[in-house]
Coordinates of C-alpha atoms in Angstrom, one line a residue:
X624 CA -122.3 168.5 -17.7
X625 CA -119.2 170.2 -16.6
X626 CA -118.9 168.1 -13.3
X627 CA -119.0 165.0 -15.6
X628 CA -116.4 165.8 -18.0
X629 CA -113.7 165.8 -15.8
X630 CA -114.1 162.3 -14.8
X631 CA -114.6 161.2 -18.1
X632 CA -111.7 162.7 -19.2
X633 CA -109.8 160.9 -16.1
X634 CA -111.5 157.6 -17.1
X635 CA -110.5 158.2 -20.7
X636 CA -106.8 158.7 -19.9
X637 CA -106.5 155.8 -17.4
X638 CA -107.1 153.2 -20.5
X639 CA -103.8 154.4 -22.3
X640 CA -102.5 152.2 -24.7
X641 CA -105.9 149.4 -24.4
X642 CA -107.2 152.5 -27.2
X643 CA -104.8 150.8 -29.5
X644 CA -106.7 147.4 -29.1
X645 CA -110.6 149.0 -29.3
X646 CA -109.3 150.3 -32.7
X647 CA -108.4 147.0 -34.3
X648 CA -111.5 145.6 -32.7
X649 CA -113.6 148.0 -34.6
X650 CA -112.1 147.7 -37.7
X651 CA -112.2 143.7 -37.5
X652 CA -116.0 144.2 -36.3
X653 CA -116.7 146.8 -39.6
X654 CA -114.7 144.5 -41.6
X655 CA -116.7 141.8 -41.4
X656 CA -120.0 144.0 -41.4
X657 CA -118.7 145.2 -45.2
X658 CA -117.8 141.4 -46.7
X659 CA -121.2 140.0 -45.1
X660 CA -123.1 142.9 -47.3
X661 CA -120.9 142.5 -50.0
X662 CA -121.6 138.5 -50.0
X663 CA -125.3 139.1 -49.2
X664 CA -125.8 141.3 -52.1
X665 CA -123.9 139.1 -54.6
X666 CA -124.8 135.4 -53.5
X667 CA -124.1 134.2 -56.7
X668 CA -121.2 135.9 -57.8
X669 CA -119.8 135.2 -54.4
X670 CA -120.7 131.6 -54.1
X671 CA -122.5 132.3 -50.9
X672 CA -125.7 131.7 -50.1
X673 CA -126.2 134.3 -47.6
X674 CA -129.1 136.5 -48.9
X675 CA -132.6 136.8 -47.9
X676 CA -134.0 136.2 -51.4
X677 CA -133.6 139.4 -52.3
X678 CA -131.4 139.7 -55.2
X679 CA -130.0 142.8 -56.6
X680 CA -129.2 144.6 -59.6
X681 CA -125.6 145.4 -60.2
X682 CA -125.6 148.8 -60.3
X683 CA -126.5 148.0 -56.3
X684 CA -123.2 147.2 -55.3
X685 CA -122.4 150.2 -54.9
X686 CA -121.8 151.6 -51.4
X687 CA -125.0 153.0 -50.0
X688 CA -124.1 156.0 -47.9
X689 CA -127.0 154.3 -45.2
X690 CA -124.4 151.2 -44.8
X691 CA -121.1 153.2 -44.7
X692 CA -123.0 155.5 -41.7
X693 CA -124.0 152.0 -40.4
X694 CA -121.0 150.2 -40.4
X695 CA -118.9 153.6 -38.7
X696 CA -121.7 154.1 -36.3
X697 CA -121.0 150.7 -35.0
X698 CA -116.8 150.8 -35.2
X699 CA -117.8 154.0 -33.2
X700 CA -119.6 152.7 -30.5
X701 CA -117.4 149.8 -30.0
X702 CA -114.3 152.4 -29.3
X703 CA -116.8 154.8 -27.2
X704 CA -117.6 151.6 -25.4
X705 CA -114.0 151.8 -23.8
X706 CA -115.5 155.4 -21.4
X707 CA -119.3 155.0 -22.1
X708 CA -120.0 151.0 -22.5
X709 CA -123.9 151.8 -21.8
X710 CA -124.0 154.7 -24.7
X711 CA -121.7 152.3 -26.7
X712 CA -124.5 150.1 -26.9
X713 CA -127.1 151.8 -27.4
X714 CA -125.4 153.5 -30.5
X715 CA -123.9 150.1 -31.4
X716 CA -127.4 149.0 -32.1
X717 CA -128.9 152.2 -34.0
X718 CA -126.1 150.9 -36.1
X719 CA -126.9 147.6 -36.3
X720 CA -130.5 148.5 -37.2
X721 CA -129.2 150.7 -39.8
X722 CA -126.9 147.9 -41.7
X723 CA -129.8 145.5 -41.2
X724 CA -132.3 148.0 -42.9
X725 CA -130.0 148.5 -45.9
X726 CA -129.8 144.4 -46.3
X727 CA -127.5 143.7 -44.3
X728 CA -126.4 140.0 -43.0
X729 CA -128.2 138.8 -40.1
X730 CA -125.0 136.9 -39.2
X731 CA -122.6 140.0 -39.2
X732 CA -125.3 142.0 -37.4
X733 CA -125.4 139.0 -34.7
X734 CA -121.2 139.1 -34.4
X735 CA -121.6 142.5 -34.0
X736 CA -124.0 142.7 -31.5
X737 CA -122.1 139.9 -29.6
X738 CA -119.2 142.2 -29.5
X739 CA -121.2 145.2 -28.3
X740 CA -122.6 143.3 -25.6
X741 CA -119.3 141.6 -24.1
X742 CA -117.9 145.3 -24.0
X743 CA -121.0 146.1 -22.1
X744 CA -120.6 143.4 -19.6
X745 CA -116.9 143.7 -18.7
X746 CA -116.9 147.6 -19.3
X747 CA -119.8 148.6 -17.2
X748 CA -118.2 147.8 -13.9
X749 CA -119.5 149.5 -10.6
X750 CA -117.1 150.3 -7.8
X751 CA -117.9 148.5 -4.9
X752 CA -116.5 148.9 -1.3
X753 CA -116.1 145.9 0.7
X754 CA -117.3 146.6 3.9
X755 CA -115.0 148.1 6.6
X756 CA -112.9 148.9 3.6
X757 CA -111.5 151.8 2.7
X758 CA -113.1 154.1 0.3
X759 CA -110.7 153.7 -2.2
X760 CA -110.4 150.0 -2.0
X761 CA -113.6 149.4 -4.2
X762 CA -113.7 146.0 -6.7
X763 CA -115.6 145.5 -10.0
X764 CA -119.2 144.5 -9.8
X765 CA -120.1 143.8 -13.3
X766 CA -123.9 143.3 -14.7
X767 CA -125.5 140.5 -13.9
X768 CA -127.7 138.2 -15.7
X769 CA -130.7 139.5 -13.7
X770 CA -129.6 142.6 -15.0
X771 CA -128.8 142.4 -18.5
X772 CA -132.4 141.5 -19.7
X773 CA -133.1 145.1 -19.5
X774 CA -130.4 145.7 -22.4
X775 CA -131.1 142.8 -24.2
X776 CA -134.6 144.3 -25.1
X777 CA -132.8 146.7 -27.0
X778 CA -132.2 144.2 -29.6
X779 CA -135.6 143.5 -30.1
X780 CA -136.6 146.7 -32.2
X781 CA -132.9 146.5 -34.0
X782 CA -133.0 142.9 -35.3
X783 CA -136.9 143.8 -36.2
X784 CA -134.9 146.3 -38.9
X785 CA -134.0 142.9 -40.7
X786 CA -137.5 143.0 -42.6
X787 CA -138.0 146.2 -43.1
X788 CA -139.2 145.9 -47.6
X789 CA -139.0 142.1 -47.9
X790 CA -142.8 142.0 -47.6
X791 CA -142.3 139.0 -45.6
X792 CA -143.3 139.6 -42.3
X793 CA -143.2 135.6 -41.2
X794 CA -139.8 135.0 -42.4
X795 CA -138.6 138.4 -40.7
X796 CA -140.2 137.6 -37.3
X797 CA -138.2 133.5 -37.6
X798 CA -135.0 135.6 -38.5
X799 CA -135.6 138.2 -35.5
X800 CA -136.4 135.2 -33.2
X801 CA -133.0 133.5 -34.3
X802 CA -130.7 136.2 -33.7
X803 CA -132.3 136.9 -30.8
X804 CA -131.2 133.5 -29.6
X805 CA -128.1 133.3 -30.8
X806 CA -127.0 136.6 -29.3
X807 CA -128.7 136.0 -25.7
X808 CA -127.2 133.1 -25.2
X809 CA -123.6 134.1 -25.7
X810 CA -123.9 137.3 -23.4
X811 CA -126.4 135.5 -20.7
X812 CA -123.1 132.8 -20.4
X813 CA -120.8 135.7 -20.5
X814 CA -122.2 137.5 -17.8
X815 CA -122.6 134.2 -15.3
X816 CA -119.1 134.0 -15.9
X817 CA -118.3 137.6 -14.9
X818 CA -120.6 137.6 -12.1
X819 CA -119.1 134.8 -10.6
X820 CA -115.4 136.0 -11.2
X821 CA -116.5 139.2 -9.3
X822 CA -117.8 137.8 -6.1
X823 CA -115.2 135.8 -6.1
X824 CA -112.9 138.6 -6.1
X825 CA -114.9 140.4 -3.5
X826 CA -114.5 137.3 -1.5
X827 CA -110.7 137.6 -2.2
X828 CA -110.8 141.2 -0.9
X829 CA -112.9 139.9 2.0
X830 CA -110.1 137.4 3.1
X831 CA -107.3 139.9 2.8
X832 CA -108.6 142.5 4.9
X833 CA -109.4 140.0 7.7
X834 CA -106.0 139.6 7.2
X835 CA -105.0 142.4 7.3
X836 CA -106.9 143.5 10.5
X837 CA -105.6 140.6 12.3
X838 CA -102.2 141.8 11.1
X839 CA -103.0 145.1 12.6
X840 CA -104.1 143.3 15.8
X841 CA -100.8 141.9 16.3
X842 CA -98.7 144.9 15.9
X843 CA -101.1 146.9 18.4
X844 CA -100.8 143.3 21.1
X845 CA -96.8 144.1 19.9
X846 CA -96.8 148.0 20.6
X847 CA -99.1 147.7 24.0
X848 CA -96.7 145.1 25.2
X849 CA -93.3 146.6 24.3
X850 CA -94.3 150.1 24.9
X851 CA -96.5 149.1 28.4
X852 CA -93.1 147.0 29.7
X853 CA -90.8 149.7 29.2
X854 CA -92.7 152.8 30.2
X855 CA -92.9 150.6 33.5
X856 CA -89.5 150.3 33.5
X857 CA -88.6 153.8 33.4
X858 CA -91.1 154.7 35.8
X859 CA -89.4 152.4 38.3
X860 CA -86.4 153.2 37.9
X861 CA -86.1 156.8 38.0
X862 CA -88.3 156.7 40.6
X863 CA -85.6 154.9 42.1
X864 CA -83.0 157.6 41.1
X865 CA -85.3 160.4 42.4
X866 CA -85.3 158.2 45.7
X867 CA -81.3 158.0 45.9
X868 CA -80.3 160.8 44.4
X869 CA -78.4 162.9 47.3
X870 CA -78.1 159.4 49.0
X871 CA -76.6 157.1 46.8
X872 CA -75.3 158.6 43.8
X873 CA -74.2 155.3 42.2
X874 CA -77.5 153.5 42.9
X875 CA -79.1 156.8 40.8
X876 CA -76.3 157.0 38.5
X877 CA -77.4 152.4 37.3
X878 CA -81.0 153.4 37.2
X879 CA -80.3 156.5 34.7
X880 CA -78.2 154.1 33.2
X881 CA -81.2 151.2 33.3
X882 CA -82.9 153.7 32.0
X883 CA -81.3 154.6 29.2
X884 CA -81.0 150.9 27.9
X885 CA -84.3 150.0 28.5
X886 CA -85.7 153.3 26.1
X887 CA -82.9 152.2 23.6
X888 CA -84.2 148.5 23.3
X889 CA -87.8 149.6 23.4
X890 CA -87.0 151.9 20.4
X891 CA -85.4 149.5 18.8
X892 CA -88.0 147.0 19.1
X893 CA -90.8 149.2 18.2
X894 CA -88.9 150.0 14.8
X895 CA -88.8 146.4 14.4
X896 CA -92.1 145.6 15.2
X897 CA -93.0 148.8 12.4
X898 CA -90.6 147.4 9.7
X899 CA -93.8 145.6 8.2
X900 CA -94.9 149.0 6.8
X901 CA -91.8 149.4 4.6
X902 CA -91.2 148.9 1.1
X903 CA -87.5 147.1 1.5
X904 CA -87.0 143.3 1.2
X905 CA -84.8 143.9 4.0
X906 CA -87.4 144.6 7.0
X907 CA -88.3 142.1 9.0
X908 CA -92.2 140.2 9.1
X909 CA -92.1 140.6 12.6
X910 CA -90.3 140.9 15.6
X911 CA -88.9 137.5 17.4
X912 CA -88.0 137.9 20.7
X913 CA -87.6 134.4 22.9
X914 CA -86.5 132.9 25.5
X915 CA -83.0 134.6 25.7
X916 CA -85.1 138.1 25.9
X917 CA -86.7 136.6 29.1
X918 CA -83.4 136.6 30.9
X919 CA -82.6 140.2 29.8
X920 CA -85.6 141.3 30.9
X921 CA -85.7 139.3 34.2
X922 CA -82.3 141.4 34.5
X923 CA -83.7 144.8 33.9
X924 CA -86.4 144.9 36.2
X925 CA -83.7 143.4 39.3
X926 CA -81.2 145.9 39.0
X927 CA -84.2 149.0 39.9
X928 CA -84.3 146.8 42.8
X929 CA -87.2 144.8 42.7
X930 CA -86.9 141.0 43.9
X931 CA -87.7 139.4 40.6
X932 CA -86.6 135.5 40.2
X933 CA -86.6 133.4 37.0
X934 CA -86.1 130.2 38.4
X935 CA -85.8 127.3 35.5
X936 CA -85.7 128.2 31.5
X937 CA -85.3 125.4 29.4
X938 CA -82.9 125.4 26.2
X939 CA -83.8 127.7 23.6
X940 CA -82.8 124.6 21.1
X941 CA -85.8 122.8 22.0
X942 CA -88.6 125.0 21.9
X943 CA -89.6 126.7 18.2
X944 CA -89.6 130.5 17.4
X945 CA -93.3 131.0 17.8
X946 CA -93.4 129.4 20.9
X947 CA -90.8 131.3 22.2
X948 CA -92.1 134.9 20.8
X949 CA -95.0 134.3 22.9
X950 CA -93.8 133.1 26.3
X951 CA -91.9 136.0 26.2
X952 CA -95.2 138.2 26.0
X953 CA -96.6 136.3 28.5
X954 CA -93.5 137.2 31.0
X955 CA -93.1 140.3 29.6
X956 CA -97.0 141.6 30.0
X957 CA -96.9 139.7 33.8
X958 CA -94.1 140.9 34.9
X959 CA -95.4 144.6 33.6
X960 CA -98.7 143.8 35.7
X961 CA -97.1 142.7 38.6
X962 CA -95.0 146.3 38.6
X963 CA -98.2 148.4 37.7
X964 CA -100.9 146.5 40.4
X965 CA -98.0 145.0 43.4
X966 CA -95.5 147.1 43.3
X967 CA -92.5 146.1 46.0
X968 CA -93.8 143.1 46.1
X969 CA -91.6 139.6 44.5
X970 CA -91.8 138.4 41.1
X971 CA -91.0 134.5 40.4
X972 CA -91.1 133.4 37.0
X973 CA -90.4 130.0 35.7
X974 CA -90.9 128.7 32.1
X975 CA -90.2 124.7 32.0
X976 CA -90.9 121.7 29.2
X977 CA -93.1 119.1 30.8
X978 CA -93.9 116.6 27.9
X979 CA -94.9 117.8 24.6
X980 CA -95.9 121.6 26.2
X981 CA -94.0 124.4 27.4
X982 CA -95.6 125.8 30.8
X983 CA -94.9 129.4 31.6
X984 CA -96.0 130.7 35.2
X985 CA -95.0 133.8 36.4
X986 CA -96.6 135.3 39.5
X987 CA -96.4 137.5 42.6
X988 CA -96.9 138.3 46.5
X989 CA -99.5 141.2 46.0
X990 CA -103.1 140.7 46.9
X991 CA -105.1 141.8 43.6
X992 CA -108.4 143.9 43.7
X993 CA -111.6 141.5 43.2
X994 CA -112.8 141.0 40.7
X995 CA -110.6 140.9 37.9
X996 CA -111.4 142.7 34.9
X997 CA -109.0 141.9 32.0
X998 CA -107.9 144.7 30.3
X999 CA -106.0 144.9 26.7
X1000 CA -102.8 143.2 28.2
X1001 CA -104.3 139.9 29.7
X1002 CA -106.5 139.5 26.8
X1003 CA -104.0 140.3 24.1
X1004 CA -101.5 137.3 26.2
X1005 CA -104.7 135.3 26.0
X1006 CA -105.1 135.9 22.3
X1007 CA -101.7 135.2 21.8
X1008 CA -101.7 131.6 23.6
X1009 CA -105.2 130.9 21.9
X1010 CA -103.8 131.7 18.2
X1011 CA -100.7 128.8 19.0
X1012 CA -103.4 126.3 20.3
X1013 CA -102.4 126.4 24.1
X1014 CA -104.5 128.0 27.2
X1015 CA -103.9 130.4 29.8
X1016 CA -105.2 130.5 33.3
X1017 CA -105.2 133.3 36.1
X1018 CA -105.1 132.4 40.0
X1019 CA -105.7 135.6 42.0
X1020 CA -105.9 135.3 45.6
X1021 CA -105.1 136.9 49.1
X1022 CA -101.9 135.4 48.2
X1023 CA -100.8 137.0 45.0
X1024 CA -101.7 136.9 41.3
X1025 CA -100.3 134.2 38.9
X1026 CA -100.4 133.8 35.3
X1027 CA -100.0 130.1 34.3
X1028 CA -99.6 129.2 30.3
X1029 CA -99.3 126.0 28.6
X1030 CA -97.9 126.1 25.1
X1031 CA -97.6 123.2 22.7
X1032 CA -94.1 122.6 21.2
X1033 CA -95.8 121.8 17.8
X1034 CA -98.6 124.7 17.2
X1035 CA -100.7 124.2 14.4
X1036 CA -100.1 124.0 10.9
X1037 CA -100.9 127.7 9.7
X1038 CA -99.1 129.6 12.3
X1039 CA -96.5 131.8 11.4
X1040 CA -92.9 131.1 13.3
X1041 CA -92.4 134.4 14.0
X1042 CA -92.8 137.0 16.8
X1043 CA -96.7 137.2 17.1
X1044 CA -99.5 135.6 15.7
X1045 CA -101.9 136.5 12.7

């Protein structure tokens, strides 16, 4: 008991100001429960032919305390419906049996139920986590139809309350069978309806966290590649400053300074590449580093002294942003390679428009280990080529490694033009 109070107290708080609307809903619903028993116990004064051919004296007309308890018991349950919608309904019905017992109209008792129900069906929601989801990223699973029968048979011994002193056990069991019917079919439609609006907002759920792993995806392929390149770089060059130092103070003195600039960019570009996890309108989607960036680069790794050659680049006017973002991975992550695995050894890189496709190649003198075994760099270059519609080939050989890409200069419709894919 006390381990459920709190979260019912939680659940009763989170409604705030929908309270307002369960109040007028049970006054409407007991309303129209007291001007249905008023008309079925006065058919003829009221003009209505509503009664069960049970006519009444006129000292009747009086309230009956068992209708008054009727009526609130049901005005109750609808507003306890709003925390307990399965105790709501349950009540809602002693109710119901009640109002029909004291002569009640069928009809009223039939809205009423109808009412009960719906709040049952929308009310009586299950979290549900998606799966790989969070734990707190859980979706509505409402009742459905398969699983409403069980409640429905509540009805059964409530509308049965309608004949209770007529001494007409036929007619009762037609009347039972008829509300019966007329309140199934409402809620049996009702829930179909929410059933179907709930998968389809699991399927919704489903969609956006496959985007939002492939979103995740591409900022890891963006971290590895930024945060792989530069490390090299540093590496490199102060190993070249370490080499020089008493030497060549000047050599030392560019790498430091290399050195410097390449950690500044990298920081940079990883605070870019993060930006999608602000708040701010003004953050970038995604970092979009292109062809210009390959020259910069080509230039960072030649000055710690490494023979590195870009030898054609075609106008940045004539290739789009997406392409762009992605030959410069493809450089960027070879180029990284080629400093990792063949150290000393030359770099050529050339990135040239031959028809309708952009072909990158960049590749150099060392002799790789065999077999190759692609790790997360090769495969997240390959991934990024794939996502544009182009292809990616390696060439390893006694004679060096090479990485050759060919990348439309129309990608598919659906790809982003930014930095990465997703």
């Amino acid at each position: 008991m006390t381990t459920g109070m709190p979260a019912l107290t939680e659940r009763t708080r989170a409604h705030g100001w929908r309270w307002l609307l369960d109040v007028a809903l049970a006054v409407a619903v007991g309303w129209v429960m007291s001007i249905a028993w008023v008309a079925v116990a006065t058919p003829d004064r009221m003009g209505m032919g509503m009664g069960r051919g049970r006519m009444r004296p006129e000292v009747e007309l009086t309230w009956s305390p068992i209708v008054q308890l009727a009526v609130a018991t049901v005005a109750v349950a609808v507003v306890l419906g709003r925390v307990l919608p399965r105790t709501g309904w349950v009540l809602g019905l002693v109710g119901v049996a009640g109002y029909l017992a004291a002569g009640g109209s069928p009809v009223a008792a039939v809205v009423a139920a109808i009412v009960l129900g719906v709040r049952l069906l929308v009310l009586s929601s299950v979290p549900v986590t998606t799966p790989g989801s969070a734990e707190s990223d859980r979706h509505p699973s409402h009742l459905a139809p398969a699983r409403l029968w069980p409640w429905l048979v509540a009805l059964v011994p409530a509308y049965l309350a309608n004949g209770l002193g007529d001494g007409h056990p036929w007619v009762s069991v037609f009347t039972t069978a008829t509300m019966l019917v007329w309140t199934t079919l409402p809620l049996v439609a009702a829930a179909a309806f929410l059933a179907r609006r709930g998968q389809r907002v699991r399927e919704r759920a489903l969609e956006l966290e496959g985007v939002a792993r492939a979103e995740r995806l591409r900022l890891a392929r963006d971290i590895h590649d930024v945060v792989g390149h530069s490390l090299s770089l540093i590496s490199l060059q102060s190993g070249v400053a370490l080499r020089v130092l008493d030497t060549d103070p000047t050599q030392a003195r560019r790498s430091l300074e290399a050195i410097r600039q390449t950690s500044k960019e990298a920081l940079a570009e990883v605070r870019t590449t993060l930006g999608v996890f602000r708040e701010s309108d003004e953050a970038p989607l995604a970092p979009t580093p292109g062809l210009v960036a390959i020259e910069r680069l080509v230039q960072q790794v030649a000055s710690s002294g490494v023979s590195v050659t870009l030898t054609e680049l075609p106008d940045p006017a004539e290739v789009p942003a997406v392409v762009q973002s992605v030959a410069h991975r493809v450089v960027q992550e070879s180029v990284t390679n080629a400093l990792r695995h063949a150290p000393g050894s030359p770099i050529t890189a050339v990135a040239v428009v031959v028809g309708r496709d952009l072909r990158v190649r960049v590749a150099d003198s060392g002799a790789p280990s065999l077999p190759i075994r692609e790790g997360n760099g090769l495969t997240g270059m390959r991934e990024r080529v794939r996502a544009i519609g182009g292809t990616m080939t390696i060439d390893a050989g006694p004679t060096g490694f090479a990485v050759m890409a060919t990348l439309p200069l129309e990608p598919p419709l659906g790809v982003v033009p930014t930095g990465a894919d997703t």
